[in-house]
PDB file of C-alpha atoms and ligand atoms in Angstrom:
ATOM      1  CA  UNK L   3       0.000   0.000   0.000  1.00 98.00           C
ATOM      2  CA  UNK L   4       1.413   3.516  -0.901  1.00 98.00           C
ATOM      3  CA  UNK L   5      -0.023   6.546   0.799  1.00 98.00           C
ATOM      4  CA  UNK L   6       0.627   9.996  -0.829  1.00 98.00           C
ATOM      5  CA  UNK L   7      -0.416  12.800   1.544  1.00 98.00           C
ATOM      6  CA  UNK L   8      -1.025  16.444  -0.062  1.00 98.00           C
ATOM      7  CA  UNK L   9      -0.732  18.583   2.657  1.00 98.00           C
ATOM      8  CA  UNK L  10       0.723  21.851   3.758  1.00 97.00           C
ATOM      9  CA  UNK L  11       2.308  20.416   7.151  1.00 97.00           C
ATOM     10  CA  UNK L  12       4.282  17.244   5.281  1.00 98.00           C
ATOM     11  CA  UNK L  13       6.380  17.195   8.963  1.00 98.00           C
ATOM     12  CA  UNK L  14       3.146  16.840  10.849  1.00 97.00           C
ATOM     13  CA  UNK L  15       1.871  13.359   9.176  1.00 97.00           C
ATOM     14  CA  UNK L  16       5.094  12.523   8.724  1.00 96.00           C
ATOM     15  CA  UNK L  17       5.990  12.345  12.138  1.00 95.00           C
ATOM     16  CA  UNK L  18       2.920  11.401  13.422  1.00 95.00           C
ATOM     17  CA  UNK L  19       2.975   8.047  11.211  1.00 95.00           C
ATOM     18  CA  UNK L  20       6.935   6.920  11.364  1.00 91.00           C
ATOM     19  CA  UNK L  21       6.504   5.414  14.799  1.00 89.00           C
ATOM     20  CA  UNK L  22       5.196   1.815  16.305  1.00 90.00           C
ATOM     21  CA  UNK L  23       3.361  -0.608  14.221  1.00 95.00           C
ATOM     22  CA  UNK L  24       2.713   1.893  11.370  1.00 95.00           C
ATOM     23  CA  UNK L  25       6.880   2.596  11.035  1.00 95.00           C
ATOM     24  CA  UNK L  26       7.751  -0.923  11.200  1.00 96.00           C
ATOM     25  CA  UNK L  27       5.401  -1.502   8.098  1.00 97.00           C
ATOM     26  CA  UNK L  28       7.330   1.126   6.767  1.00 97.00           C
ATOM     27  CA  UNK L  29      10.768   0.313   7.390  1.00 96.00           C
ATOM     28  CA  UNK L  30       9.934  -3.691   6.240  1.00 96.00           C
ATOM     29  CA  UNK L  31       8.801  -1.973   3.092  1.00 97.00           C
ATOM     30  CA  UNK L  32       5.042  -3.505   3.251  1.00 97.00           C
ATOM     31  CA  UNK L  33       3.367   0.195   3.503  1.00 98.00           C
ATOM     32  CA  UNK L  34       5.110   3.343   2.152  1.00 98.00           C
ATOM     33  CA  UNK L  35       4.287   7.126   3.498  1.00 98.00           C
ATOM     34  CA  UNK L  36       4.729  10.124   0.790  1.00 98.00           C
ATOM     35  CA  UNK L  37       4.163  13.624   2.054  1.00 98.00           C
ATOM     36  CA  UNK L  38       3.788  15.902  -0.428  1.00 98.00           C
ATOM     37  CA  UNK L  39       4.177  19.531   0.028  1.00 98.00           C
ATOM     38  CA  UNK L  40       0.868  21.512  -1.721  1.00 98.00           C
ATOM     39  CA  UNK L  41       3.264  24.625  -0.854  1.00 97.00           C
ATOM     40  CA  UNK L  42       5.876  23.295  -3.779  1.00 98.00           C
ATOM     41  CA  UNK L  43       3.411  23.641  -6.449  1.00 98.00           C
ATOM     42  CA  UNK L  44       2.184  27.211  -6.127  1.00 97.00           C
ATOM     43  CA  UNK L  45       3.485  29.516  -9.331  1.00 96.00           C
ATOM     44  CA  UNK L  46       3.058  32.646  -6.778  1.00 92.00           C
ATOM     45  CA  UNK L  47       5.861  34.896  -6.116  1.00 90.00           C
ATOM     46  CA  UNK L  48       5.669  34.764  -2.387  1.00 93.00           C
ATOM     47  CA  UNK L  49       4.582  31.246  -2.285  1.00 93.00           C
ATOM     48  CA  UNK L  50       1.363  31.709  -1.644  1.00 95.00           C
ATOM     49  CA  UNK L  51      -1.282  29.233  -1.828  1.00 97.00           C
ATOM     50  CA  UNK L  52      -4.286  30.521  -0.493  1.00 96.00           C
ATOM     51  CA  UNK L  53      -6.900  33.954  -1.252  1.00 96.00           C
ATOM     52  CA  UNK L  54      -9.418  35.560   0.038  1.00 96.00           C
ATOM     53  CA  UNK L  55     -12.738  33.985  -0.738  1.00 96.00           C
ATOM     54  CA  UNK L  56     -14.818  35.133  -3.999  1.00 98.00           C
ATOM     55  CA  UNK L  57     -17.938  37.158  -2.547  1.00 98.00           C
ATOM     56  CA  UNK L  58     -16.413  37.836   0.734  1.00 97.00           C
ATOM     57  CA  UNK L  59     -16.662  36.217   4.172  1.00 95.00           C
ATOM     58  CA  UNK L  60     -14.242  35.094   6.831  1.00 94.00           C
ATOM     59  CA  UNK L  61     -10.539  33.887   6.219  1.00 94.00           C
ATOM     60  CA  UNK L  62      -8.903  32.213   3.160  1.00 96.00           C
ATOM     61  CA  UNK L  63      -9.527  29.686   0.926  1.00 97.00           C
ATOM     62  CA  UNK L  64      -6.827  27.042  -0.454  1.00 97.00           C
ATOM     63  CA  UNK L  65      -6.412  27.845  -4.755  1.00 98.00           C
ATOM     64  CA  UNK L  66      -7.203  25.116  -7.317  1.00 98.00           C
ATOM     65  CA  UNK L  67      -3.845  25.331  -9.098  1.00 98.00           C
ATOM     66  CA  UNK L  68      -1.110  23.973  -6.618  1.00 98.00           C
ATOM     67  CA  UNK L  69      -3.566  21.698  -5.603  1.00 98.00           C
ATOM     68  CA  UNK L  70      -4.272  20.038  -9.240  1.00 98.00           C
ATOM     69  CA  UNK L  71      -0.722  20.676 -10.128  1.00 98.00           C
ATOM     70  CA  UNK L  72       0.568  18.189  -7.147  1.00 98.00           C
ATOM     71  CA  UNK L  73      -2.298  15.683  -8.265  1.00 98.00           C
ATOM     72  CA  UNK L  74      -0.847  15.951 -11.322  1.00 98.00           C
ATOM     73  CA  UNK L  75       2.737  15.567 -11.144  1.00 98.00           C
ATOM     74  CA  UNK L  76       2.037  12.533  -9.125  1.00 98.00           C
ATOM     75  CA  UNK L  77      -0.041  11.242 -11.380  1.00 98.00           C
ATOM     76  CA  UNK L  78       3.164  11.319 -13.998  1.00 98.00           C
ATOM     77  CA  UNK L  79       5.188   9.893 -11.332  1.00 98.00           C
ATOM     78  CA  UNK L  80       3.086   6.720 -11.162  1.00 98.00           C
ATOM     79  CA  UNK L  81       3.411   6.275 -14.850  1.00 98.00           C
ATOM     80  CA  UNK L  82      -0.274   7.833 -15.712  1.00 98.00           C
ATOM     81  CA  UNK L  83      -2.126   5.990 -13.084  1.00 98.00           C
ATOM     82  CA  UNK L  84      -5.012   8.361 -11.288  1.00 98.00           C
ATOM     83  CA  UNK L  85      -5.096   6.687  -7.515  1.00 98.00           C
ATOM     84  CA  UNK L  86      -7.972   7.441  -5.468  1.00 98.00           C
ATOM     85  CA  UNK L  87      -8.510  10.716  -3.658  1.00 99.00           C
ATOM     86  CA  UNK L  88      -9.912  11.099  -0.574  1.00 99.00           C
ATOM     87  CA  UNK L  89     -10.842  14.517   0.614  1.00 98.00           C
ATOM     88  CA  UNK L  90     -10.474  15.218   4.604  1.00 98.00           C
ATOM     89  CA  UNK L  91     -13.579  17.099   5.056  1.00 98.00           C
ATOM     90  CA  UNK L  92     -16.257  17.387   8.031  1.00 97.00           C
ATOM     91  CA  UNK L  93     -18.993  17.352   4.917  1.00 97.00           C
ATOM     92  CA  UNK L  94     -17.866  13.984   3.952  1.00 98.00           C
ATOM     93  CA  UNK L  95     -19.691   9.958   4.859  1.00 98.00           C
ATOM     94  CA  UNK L  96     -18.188   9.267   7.873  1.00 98.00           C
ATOM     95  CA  UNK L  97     -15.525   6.902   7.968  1.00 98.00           C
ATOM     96  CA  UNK L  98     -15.957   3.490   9.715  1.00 96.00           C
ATOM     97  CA  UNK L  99     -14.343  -0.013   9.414  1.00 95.00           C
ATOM     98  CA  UNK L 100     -16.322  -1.193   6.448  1.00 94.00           C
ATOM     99  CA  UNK L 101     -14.730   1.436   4.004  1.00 97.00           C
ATOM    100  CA  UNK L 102     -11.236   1.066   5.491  1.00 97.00           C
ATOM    101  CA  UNK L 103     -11.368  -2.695   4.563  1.00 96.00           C
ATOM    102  CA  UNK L 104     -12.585  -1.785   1.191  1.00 97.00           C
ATOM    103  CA  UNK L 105      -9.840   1.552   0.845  1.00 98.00           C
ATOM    104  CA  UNK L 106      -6.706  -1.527   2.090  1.00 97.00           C
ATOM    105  CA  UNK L 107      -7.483  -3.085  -1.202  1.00 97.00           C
ATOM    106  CA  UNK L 108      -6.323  -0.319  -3.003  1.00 98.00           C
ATOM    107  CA  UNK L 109      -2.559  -0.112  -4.132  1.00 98.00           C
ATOM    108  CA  UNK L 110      -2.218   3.916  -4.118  1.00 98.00           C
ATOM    109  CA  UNK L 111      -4.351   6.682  -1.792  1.00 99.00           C
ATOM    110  CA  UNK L 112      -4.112   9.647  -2.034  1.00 99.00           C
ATOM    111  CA  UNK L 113      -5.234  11.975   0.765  1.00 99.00           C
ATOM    112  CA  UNK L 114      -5.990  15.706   0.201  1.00 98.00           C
ATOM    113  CA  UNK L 115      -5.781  18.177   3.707  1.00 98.00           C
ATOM    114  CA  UNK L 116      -7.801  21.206   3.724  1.00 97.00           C
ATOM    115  CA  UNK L 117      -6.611  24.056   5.914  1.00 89.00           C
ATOM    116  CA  UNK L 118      -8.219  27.558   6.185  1.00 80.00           C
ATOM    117  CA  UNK L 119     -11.812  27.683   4.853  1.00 89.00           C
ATOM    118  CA  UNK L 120     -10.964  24.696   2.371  1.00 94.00           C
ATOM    119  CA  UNK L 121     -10.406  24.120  -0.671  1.00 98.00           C
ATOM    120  CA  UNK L 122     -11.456  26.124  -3.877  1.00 98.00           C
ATOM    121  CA  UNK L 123     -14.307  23.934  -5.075  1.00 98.00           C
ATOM    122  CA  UNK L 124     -13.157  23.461  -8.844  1.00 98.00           C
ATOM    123  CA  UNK L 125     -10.380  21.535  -7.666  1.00 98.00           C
ATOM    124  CA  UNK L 126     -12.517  19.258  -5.825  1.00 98.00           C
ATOM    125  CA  UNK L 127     -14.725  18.631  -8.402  1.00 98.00           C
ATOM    126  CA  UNK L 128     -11.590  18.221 -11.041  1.00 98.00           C
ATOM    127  CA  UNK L 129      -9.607  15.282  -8.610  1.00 98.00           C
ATOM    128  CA  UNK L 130     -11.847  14.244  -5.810  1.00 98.00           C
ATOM    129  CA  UNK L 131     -13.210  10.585  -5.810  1.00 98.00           C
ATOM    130  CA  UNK L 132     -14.228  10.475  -2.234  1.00 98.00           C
ATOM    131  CA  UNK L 133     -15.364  13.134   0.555  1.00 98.00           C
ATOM    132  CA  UNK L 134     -14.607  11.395   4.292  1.00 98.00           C
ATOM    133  CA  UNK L 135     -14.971  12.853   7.505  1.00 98.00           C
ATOM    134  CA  UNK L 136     -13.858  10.652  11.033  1.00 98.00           C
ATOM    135  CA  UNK L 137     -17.115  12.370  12.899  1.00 98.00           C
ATOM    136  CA  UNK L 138     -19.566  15.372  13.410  1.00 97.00           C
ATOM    137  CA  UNK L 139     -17.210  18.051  14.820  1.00 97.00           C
ATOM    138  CA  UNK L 140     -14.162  20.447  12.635  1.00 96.00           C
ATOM    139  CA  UNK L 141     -10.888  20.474  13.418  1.00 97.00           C
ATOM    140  CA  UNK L 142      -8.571  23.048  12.012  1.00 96.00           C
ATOM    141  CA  UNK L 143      -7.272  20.796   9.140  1.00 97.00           C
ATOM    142  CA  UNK L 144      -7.442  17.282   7.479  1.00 98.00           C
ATOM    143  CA  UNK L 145      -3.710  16.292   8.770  1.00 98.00           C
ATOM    144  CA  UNK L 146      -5.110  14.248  11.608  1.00 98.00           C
ATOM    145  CA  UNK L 147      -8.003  12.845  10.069  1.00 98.00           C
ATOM    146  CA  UNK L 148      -5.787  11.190   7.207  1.00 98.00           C
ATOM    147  CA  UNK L 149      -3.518   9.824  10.314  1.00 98.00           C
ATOM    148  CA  UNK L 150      -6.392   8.436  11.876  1.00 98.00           C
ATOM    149  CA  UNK L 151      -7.748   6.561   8.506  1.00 98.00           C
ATOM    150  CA  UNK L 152      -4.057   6.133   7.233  1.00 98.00           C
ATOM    151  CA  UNK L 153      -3.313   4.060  10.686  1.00 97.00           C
ATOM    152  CA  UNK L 154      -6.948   2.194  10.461  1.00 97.00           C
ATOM    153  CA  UNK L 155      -6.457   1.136   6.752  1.00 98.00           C
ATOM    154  CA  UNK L 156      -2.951   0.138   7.189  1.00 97.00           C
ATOM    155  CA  UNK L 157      -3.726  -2.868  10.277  1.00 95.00           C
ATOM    156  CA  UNK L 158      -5.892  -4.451   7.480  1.00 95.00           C
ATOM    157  CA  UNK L 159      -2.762  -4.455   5.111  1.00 96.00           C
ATOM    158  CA  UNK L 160      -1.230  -8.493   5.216  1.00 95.00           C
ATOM    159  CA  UNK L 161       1.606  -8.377   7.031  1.00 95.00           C
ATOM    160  CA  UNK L 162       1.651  -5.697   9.551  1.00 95.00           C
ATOM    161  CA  UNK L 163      -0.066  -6.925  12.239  1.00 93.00           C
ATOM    162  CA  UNK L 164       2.076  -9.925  13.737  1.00 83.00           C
ATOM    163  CA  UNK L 165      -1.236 -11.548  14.121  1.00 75.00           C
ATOM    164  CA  UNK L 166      -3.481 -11.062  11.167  1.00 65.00           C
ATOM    165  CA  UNK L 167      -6.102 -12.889  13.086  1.00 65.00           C
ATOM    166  CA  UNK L 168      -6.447 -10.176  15.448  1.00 64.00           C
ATOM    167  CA  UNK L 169      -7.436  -7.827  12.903  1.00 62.00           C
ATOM    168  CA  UNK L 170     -10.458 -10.021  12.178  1.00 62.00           C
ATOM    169  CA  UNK L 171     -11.546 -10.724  15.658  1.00 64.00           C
ATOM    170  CA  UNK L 172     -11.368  -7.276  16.712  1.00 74.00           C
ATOM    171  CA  UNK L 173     -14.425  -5.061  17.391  1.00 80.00           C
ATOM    172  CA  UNK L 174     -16.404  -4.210  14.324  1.00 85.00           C
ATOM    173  CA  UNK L 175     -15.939  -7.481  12.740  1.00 82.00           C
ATOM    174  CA  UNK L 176     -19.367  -8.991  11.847  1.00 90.00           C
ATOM    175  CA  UNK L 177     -20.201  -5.478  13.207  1.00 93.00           C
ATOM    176  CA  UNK L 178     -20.115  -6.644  16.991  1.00 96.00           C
ATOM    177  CA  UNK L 179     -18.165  -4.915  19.460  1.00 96.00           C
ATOM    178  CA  UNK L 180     -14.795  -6.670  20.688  1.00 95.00           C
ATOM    179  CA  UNK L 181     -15.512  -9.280  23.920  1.00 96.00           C
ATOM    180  CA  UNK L 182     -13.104  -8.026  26.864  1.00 97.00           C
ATOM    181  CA  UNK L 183     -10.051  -9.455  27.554  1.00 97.00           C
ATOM    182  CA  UNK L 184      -7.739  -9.981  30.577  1.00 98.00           C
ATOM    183  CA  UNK L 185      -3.933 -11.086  31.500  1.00 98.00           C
ATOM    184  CA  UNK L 186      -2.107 -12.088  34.544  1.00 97.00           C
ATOM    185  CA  UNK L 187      -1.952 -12.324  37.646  1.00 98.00           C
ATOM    186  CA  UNK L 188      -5.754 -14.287  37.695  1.00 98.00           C
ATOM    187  CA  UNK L 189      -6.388 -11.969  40.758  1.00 98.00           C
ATOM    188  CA  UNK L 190      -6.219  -8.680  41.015  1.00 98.00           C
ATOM    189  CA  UNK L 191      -7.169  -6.213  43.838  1.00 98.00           C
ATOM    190  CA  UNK L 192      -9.736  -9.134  44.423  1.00 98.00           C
ATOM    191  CA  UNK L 193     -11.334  -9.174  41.172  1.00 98.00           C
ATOM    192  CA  UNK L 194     -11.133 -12.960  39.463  1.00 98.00           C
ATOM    193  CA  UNK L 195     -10.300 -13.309  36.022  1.00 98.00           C
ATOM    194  CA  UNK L 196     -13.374 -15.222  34.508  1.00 98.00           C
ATOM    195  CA  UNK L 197     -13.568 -18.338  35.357  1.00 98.00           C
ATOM    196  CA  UNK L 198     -14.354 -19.919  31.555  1.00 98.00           C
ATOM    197  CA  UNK L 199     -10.968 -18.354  30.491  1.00 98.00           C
ATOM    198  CA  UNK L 200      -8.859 -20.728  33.087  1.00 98.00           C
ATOM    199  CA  UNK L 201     -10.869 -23.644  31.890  1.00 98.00           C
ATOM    200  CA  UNK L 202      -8.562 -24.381  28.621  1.00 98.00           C
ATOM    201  CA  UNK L 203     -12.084 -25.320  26.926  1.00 98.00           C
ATOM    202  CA  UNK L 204     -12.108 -23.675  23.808  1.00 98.00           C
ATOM    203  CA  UNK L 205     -14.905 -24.461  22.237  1.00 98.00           C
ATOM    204  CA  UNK L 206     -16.497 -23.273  25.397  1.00 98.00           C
ATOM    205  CA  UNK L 207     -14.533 -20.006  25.473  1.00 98.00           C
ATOM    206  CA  UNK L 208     -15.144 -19.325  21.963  1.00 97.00           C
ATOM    207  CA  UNK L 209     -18.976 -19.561  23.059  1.00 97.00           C
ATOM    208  CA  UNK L 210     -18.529 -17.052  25.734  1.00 98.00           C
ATOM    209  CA  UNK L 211     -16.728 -14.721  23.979  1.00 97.00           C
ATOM    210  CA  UNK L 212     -19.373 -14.271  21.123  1.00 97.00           C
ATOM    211  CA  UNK L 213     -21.900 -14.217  23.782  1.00 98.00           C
ATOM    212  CA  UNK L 214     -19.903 -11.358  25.589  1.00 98.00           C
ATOM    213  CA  UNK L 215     -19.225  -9.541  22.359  1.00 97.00           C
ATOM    214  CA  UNK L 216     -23.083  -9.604  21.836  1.00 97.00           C
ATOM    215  CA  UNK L 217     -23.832  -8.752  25.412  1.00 98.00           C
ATOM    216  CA  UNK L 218     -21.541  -5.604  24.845  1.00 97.00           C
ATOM    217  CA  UNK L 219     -22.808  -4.746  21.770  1.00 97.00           C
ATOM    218  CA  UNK L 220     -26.631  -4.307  22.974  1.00 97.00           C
ATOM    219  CA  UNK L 221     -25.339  -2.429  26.389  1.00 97.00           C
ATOM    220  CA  UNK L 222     -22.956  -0.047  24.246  1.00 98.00           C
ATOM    221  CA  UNK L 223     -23.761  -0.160  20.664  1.00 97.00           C
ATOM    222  CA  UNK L 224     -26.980  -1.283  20.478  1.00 97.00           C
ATOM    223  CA  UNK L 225     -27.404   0.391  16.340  1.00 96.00           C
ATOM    224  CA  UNK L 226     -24.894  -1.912  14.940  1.00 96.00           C
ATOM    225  CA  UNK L 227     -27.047  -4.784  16.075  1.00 97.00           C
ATOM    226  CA  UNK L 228     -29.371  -4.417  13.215  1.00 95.00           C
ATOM    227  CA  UNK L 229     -26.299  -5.470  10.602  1.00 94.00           C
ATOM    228  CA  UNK L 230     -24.970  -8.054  13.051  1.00 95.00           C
ATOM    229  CA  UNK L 231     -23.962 -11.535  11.957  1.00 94.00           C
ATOM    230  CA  UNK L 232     -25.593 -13.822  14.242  1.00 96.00           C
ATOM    231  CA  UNK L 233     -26.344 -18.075  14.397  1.00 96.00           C
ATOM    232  CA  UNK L 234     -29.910 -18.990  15.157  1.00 97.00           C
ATOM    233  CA  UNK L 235     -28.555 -19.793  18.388  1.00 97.00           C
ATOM    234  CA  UNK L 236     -26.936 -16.353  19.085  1.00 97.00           C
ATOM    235  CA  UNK L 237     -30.642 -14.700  17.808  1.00 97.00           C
ATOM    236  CA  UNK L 238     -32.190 -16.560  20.015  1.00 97.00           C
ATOM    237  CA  UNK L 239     -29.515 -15.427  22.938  1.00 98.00           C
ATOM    238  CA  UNK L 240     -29.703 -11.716  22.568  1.00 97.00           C
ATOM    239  CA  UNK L 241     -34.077 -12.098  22.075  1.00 97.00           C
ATOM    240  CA  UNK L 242     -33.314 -13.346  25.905  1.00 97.00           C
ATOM    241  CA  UNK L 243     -30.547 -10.517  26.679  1.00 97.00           C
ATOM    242  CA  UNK L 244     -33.291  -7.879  25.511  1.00 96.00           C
ATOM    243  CA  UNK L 245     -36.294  -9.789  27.150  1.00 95.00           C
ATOM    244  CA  UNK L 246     -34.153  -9.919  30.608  1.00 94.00           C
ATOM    245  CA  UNK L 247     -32.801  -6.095  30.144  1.00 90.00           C
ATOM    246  CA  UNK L 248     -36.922  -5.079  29.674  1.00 89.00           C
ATOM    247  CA  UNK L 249     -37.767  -6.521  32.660  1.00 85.00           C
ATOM    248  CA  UNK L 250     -34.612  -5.281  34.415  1.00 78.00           C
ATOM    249  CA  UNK L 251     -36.560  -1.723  33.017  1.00 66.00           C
ATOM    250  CA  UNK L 252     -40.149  -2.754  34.668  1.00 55.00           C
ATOM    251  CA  UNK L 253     -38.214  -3.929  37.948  1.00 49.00           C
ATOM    252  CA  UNK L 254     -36.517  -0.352  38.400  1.00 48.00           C
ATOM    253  CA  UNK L 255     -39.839   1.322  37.433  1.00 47.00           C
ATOM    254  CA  UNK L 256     -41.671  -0.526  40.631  1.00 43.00           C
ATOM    255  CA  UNK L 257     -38.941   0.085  42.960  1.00 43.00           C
TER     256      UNK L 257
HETATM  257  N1  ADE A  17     -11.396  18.497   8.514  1.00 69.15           N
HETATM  258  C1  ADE A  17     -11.894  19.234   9.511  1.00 69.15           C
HETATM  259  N2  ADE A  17     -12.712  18.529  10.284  1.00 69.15           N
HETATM  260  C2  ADE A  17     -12.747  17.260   9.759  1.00 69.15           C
HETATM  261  C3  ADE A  17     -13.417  16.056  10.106  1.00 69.15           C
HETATM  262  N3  ADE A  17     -14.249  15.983  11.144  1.00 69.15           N
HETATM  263  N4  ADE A  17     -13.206  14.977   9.338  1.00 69.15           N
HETATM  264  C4  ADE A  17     -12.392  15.043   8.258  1.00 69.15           C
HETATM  265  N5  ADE A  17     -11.735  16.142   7.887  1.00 69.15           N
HETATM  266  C5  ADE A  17     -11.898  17.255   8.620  1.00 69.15           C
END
């Protein structure tokens, strides 16, 4: 997977991104990080890439041209190819696991930061495939929201997570939140560590955990239950869960 990152702060991703699991990808040569200065490509004097906005309002607005020009020259760099380009913006779908596994598939991204008011429009409409946002609040630029997707995208890249498995069993998958999880000592500060989990049963565990990871889903998540993959047997397990948490409901009313 190659990222290419236009962006006015090329240190900031940079060194956000060349530590821990992501720079070991990195450095084995399995992912590979381009930042690519927006700043480089203005034909301004003063280097300029940003104006005041057409028909007036508060601060700038980032110009078209160094914008399209970067696209383009990597475009020529990857011998005509026209990767993907995702736009950092608040107005975008909102990001979630199902579009990061689709986006690892991809052999190029490219990942377009906004700063200031955004970006002049025409060069959205002239290189932008996709508009993504990571929630419903602004932050002052799209630096950390490519980090975030850039660092969610890359665990489902084979080969850099040790365990691939855990990538699959985490929360999300078959959109159920992730059953918890515990280490040594099998005591601690009096609380036991499940019993189940001592047991060496797996099939057993295995059980538990899905029914945990269901449990937690209707306490905490209770929306992604609608798109859950469930058994029969795990249906008729959270029908129970909701019966029991209804009457837990009537109980507290009476009290
Ligand atoms: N740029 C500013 N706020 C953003 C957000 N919430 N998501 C993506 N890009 C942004």
């Amino acid at each position: 997977m190659n990222y290419h990152i236009l962006t006015l702060f090329p240190d900031m991703v940079r060194d956000g991104l060349n530590t821990s699991i992501i720079g070991r990808a990195v450095e084995k040569g399995i992912l590979s990080i381009e930042a690519i200065n927006i700043r480089d490509y203005t034909k301004e004097k003063h280097g300029h890439v940003d104006d005041k906005p057409y028909g007036g309002g508060a601060g700038m607005v980032m110009q078209a041209a160094p914008v399209c020009d970067a696209y383009k020259a990597l475009c020529t760099r990857l011998g005509g190819k026209r990767p993907r380009v995702l736009y950092m913006t608040p107005q975008g779908r909102v990001f979630n696991q199902s579009i990061a596994r689709e986006l690892s598939e991809e052999e190029n991204l490219v990942f377009l930061c906004g700063h200031y008011e955004g970006i002049d429009e025409r060069a959205l409409e002239m290189i932008v495939t996709d508009s993504l946002s990571i929630g419903d609040y602004v932050l002052t630029g799209g630096e950390l929201p490519a980090m975030v997707m850039i660092d969610c995208i890359s665990r489902l890249v084979p080969g850099v997570l040790n365990n691939d498995l855990s990538a699959e069993i985490e929360s999300f998958h078959d959109n159920l939140l992730e059953y918890p999880q515990y280490t040594r000592p099998e005591i601690y500060e009096g609380r036991q560590v499940p019993e189940i989990l001592l047991s060496g049963h797996h099939k057993n565990i295995d059980m538990w955990r899905r029914q945990q990871s269901i449990k937690r889903t209707l306490e905490r998540r209770p929306d992604l239950l609608e798109n859950a993959l469930l058994t029969e047997k795990e249906r008729v397990f959270l029908q129970e869960l909701t019966r029991l948490a209804k009457d837990g409901d009537k109980f507290s009313d009476t009290v």
